[in-house]
Short mmCIF file of N, CA, C and O in Angstrom, two decimals:
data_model
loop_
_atom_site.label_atom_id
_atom_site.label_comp_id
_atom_site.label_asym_id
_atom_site.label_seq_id
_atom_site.Cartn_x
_atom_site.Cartn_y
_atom_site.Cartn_z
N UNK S 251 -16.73 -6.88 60.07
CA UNK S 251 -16.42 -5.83 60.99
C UNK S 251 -14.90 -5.74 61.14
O UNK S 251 -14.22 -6.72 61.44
N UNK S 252 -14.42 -4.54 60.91
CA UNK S 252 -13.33 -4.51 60.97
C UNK S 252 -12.55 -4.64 62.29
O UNK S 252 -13.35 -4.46 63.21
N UNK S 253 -11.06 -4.92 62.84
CA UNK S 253 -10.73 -5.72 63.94
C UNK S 253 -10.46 -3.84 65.00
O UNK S 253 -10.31 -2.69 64.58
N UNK S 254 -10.51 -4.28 66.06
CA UNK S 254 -10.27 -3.23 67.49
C UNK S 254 -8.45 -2.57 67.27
O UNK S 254 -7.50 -3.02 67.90
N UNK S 255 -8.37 -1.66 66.43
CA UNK S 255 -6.93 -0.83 66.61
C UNK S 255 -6.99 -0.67 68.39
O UNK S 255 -7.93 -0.28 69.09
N UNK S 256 -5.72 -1.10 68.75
CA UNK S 256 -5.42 -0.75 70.18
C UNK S 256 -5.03 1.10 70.13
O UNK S 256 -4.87 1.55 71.26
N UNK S 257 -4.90 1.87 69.28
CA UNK S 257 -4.35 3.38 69.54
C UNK S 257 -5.13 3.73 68.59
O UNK S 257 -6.02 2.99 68.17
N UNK S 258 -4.87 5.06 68.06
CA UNK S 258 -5.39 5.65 66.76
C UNK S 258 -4.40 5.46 65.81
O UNK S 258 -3.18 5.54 65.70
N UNK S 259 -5.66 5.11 64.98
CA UNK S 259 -5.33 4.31 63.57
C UNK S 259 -4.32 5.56 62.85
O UNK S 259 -4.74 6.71 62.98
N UNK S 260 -2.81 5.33 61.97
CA UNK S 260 -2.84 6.62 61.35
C UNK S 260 -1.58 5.90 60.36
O UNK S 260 -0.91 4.98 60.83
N UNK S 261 -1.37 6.36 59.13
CA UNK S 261 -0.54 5.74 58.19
C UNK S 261 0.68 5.58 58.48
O UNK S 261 1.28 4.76 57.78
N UNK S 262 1.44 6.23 59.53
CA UNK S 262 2.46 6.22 59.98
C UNK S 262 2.84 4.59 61.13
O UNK S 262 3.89 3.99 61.37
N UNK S 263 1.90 4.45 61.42
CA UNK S 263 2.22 3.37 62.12
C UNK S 263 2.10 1.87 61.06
O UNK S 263 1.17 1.29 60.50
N UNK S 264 3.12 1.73 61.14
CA UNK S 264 3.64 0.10 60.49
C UNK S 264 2.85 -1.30 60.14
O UNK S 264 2.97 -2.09 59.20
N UNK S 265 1.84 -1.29 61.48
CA UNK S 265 1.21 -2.43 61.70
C UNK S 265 -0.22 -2.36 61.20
O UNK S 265 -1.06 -3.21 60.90
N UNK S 266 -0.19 -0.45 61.21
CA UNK S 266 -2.06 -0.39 60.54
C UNK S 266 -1.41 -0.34 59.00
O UNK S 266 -2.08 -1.08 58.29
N UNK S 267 -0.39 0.26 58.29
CA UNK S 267 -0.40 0.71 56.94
C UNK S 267 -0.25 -0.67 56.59
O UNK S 267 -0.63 -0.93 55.44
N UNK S 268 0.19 -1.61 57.25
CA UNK S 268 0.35 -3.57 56.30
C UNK S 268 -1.16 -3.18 56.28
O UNK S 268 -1.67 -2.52 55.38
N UNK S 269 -1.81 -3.69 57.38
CA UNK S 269 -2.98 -3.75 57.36
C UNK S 269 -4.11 -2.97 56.18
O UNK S 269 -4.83 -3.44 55.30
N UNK S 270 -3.99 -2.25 56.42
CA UNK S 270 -4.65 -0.98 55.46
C UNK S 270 -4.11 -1.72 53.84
O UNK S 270 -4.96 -1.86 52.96
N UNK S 271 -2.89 -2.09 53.61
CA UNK S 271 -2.42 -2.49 52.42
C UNK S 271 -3.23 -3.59 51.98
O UNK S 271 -3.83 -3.69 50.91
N UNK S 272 -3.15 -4.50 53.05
CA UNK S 272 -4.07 -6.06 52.79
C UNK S 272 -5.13 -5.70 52.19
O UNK S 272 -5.34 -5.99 51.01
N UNK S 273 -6.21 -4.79 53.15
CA UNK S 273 -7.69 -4.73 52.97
C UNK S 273 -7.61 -4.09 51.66
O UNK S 273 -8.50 -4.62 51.01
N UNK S 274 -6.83 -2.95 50.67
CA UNK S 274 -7.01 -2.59 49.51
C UNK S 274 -6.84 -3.88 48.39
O UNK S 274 -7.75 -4.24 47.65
N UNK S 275 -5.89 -4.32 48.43
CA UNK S 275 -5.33 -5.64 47.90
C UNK S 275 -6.69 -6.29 47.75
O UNK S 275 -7.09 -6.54 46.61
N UNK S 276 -7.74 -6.70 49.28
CA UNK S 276 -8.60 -8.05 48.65
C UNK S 276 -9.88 -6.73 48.24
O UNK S 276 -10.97 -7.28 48.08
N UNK S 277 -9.94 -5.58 48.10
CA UNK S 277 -10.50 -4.77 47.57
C UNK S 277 -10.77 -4.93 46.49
O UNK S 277 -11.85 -5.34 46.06
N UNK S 278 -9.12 -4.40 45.46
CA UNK S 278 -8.82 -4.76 44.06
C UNK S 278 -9.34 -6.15 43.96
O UNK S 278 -10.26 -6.04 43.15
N UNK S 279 -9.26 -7.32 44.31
CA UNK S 279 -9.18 -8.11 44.12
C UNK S 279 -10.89 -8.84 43.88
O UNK S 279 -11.22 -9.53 42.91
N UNK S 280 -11.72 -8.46 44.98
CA UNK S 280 -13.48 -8.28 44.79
C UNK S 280 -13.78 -7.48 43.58
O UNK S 280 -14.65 -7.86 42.80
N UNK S 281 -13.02 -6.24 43.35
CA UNK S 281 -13.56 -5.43 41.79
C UNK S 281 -13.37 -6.42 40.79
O UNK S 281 -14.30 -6.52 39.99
N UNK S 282 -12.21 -7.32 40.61
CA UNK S 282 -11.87 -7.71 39.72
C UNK S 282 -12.76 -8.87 39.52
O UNK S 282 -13.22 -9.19 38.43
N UNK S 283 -12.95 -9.35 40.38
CA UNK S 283 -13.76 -10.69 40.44
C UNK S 283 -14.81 -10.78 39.86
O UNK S 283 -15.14 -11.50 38.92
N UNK S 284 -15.76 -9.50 40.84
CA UNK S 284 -17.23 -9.24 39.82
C UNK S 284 -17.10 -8.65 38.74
O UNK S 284 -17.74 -9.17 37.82
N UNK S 285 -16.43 -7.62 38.44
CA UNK S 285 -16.18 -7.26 37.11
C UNK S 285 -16.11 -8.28 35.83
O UNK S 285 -16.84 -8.45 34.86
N UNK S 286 -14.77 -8.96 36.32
CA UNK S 286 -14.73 -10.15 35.11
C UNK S 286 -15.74 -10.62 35.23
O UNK S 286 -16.57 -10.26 34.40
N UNK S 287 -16.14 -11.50 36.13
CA UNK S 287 -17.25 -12.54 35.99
C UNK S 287 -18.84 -11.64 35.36
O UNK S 287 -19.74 -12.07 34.63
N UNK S 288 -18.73 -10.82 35.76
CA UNK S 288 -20.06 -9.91 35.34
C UNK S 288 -19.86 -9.92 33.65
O UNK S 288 -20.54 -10.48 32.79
N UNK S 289 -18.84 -9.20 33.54
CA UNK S 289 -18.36 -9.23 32.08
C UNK S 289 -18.61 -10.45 30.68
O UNK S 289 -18.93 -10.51 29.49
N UNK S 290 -18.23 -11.22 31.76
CA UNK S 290 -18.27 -12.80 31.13
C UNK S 290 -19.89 -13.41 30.95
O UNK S 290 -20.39 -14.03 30.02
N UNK S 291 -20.36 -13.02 32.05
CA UNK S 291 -21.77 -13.40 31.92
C UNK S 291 -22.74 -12.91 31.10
O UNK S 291 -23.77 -13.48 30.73
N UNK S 292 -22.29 -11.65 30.80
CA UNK S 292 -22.99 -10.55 29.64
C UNK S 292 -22.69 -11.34 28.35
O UNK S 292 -23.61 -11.72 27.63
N UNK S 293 -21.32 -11.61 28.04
CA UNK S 293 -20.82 -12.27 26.83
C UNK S 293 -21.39 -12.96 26.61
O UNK S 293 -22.03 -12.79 25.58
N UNK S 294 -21.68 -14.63 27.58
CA UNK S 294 -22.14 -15.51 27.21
C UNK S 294 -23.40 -15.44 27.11
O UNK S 294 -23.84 -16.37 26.44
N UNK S 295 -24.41 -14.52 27.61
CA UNK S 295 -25.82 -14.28 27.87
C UNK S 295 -26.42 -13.85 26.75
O UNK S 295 -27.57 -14.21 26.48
N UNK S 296 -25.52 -12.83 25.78
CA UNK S 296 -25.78 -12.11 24.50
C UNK S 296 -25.25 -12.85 23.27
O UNK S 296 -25.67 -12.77 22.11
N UNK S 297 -24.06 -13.73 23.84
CA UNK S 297 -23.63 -14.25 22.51
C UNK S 297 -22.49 -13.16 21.46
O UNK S 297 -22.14 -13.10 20.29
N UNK S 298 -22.24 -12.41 22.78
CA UNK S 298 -21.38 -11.21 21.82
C UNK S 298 -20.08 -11.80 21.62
O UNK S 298 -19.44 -12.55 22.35
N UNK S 299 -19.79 -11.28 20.42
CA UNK S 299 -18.34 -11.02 20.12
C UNK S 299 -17.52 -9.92 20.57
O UNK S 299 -17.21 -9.01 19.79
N UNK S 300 -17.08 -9.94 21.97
CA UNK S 300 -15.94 -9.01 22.14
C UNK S 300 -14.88 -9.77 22.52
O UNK S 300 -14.72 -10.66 23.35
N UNK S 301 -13.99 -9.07 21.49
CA UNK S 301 -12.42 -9.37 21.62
C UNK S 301 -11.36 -8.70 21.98
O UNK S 301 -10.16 -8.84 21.73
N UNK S 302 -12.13 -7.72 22.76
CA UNK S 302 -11.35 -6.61 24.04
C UNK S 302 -11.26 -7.50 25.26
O UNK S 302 -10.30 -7.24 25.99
N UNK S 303 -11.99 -8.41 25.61
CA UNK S 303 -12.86 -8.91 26.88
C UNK S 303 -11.26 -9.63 27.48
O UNK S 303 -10.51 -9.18 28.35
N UNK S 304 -11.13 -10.72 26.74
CA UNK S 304 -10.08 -11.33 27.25
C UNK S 304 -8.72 -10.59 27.76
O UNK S 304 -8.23 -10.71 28.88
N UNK S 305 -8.18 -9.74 26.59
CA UNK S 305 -6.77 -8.75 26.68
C UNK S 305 -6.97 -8.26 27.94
O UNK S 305 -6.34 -8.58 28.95
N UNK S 306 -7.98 -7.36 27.84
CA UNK S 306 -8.86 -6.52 29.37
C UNK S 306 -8.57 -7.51 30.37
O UNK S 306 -7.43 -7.53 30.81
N UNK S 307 -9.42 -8.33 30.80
CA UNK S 307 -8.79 -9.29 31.68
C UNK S 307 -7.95 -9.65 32.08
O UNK S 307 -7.84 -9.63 33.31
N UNK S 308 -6.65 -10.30 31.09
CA UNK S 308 -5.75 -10.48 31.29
C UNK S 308 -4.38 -9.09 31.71
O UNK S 308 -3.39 -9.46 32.34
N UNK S 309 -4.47 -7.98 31.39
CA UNK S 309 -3.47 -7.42 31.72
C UNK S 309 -3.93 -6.73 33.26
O UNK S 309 -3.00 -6.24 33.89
N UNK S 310 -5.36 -6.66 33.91
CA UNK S 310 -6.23 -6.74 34.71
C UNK S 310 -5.74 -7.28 35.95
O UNK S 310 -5.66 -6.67 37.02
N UNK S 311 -5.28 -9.01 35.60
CA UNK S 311 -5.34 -10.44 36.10
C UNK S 311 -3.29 -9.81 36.37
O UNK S 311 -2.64 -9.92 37.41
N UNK S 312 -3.04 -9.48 35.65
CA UNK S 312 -1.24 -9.22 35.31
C UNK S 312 -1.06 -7.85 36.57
O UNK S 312 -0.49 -7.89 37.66
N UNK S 313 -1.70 -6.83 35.97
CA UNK S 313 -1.40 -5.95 37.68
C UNK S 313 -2.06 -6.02 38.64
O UNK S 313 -2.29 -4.93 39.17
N UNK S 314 -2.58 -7.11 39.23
CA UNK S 314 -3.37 -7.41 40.25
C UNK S 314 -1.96 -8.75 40.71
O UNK S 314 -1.74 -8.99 41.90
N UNK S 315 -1.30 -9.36 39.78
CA UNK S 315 -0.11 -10.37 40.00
C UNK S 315 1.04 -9.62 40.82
O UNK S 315 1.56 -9.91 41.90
N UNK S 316 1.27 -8.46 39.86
CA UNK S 316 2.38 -7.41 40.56
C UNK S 316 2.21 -7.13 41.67
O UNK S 316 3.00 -7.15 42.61
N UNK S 317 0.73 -6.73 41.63
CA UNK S 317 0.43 -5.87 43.55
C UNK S 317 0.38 -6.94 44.48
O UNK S 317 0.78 -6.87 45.65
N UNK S 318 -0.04 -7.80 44.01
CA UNK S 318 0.24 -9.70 45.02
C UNK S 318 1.70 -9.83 45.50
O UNK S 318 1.93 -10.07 46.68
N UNK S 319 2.78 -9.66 44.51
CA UNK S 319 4.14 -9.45 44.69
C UNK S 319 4.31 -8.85 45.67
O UNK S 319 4.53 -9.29 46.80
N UNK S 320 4.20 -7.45 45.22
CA UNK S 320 4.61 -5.94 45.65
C UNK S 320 4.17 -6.28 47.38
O UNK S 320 4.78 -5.74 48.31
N UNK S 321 3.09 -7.18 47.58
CA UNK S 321 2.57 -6.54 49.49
C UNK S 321 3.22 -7.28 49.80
O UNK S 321 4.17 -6.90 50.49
N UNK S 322 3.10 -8.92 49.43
CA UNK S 322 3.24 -9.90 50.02
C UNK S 322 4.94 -10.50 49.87
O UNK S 322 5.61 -11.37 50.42
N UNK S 323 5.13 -9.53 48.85
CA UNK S 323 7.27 -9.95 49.09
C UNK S 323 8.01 -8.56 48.80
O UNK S 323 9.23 -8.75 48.79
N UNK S 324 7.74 -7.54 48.62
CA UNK S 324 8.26 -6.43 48.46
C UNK S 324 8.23 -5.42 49.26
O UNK S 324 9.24 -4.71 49.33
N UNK S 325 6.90 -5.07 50.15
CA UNK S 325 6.47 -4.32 50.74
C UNK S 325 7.26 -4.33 52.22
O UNK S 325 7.37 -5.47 52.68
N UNK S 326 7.77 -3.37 52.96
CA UNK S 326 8.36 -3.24 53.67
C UNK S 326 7.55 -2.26 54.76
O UNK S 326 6.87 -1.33 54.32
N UNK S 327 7.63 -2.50 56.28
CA UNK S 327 6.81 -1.52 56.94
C UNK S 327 8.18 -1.08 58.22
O UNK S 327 8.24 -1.66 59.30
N UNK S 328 8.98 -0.18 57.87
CA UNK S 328 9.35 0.35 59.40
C UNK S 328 9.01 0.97 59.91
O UNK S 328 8.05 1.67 59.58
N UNK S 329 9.66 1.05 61.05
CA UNK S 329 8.82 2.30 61.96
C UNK S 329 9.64 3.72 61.38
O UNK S 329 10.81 3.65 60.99
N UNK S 330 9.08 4.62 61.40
CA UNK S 330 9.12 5.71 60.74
C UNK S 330 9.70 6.38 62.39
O UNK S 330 9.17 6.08 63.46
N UNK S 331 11.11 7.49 62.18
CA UNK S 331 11.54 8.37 62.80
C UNK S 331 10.70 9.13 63.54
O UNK S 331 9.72 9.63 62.98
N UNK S 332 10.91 9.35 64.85
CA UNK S 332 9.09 10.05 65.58
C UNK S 332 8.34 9.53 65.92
O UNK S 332 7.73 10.08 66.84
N UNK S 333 7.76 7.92 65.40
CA UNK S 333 6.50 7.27 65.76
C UNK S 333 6.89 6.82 66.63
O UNK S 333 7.73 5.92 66.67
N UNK S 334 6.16 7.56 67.88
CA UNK S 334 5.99 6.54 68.95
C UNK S 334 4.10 6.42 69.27
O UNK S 334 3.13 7.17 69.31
N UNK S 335 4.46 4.82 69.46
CA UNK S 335 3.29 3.92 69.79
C UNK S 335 2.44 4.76 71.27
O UNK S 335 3.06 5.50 72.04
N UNK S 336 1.18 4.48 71.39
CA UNK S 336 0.72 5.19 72.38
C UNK S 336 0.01 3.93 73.44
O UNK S 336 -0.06 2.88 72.80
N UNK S 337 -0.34 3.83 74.39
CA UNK S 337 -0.99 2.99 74.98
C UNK S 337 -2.50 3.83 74.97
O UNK S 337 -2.61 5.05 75.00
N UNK S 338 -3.47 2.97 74.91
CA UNK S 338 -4.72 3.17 74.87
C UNK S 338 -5.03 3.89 75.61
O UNK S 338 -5.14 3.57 76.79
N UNK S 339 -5.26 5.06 75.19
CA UNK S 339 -6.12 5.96 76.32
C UNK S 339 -4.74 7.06 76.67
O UNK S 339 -4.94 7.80 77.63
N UNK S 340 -3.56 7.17 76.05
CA UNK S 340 -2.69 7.82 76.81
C UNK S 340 -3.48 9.54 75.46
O UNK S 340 -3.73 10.66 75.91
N UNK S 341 -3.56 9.38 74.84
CA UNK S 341 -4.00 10.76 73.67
C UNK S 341 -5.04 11.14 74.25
O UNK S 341 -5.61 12.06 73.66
N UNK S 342 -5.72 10.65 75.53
CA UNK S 342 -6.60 11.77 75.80
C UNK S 342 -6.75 12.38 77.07
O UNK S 342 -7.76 12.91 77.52
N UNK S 343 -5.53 12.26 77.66
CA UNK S 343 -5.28 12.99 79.13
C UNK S 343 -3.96 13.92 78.75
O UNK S 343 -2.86 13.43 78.99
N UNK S 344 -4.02 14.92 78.29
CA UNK S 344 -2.76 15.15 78.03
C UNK S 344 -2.10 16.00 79.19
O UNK S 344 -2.77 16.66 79.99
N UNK S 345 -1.06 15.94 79.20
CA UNK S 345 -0.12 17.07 80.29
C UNK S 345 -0.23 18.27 80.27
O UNK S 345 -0.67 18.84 79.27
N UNK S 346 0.14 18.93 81.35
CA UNK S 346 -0.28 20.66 80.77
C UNK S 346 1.08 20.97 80.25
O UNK S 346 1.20 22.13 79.87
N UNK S 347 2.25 20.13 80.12
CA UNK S 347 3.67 20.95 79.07
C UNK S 347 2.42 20.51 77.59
O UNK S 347 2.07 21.10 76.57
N UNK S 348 2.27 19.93 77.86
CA UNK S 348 1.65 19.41 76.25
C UNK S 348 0.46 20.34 75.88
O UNK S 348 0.17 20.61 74.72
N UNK S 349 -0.15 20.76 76.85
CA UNK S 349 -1.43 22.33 76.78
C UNK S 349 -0.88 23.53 76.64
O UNK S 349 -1.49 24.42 76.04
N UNK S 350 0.30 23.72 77.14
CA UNK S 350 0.75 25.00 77.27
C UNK S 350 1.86 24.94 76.60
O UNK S 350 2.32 23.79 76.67
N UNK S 351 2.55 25.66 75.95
CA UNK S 351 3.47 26.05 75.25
C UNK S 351 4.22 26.79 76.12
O UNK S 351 5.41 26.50 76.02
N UNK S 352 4.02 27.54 76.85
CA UNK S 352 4.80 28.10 77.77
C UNK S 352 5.62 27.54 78.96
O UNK S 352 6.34 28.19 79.72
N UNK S 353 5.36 26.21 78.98
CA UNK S 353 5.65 25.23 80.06
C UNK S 353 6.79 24.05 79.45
O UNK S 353 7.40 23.32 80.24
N UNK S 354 6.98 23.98 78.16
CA UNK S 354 7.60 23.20 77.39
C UNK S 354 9.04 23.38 77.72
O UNK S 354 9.20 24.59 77.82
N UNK S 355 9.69 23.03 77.85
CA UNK S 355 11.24 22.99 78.30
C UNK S 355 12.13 22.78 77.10
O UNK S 355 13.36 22.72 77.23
#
């Protein structure tokens, strides 16, 4: 179950897009797992000769290394110009400058 966002979730905010980054990361990372291993099990089950299997894997195993890099030492989250944080519950009482356009200063 995924964890309680205190506001609404949205890519702009810093702390959900890490987040959001992680969960794709062990995403890739479950495809790859069963894939290979599925892969592997066919091989050894049939006795086939494929000599795609390994290369496949390995350059597989190689950009799944990069994107390990890329979150976990490259990846940068600021706060983006405009984002402001909301307290729970403030997006659904809104003001009437914020209803009316005519009231906006």
């Amino acid at each position: 179950m995924p964890p309680r966002w205190p506001r609404k979730p949205t890519r702009r905010d810093p702390e959900f897009r890490k987040l959001d980054d992680r969960y794709t990361y062990a995403a890739h990372i479950a495809v790859f797992l069963c894939s290979g291993s599925g892969l592997v099990f066919f091989q050894q089950l049939y006795r086939a000769d494929w000599p795609w299997l390994v290369p496949l894997l390995g350059w597989w195993a190689l950009g799944l290394g990069i994107h390990s890099f890329w979150i976990f030492f490259v990846a940068r989250y600021p706060v983006e110009a405009g984002f402001g944080e909301l307290t729970p519950g403030a997006h659904e009482n809104p003001t009437a400058a914020e209803t009316d356009p005519s009231r906006a200063s």
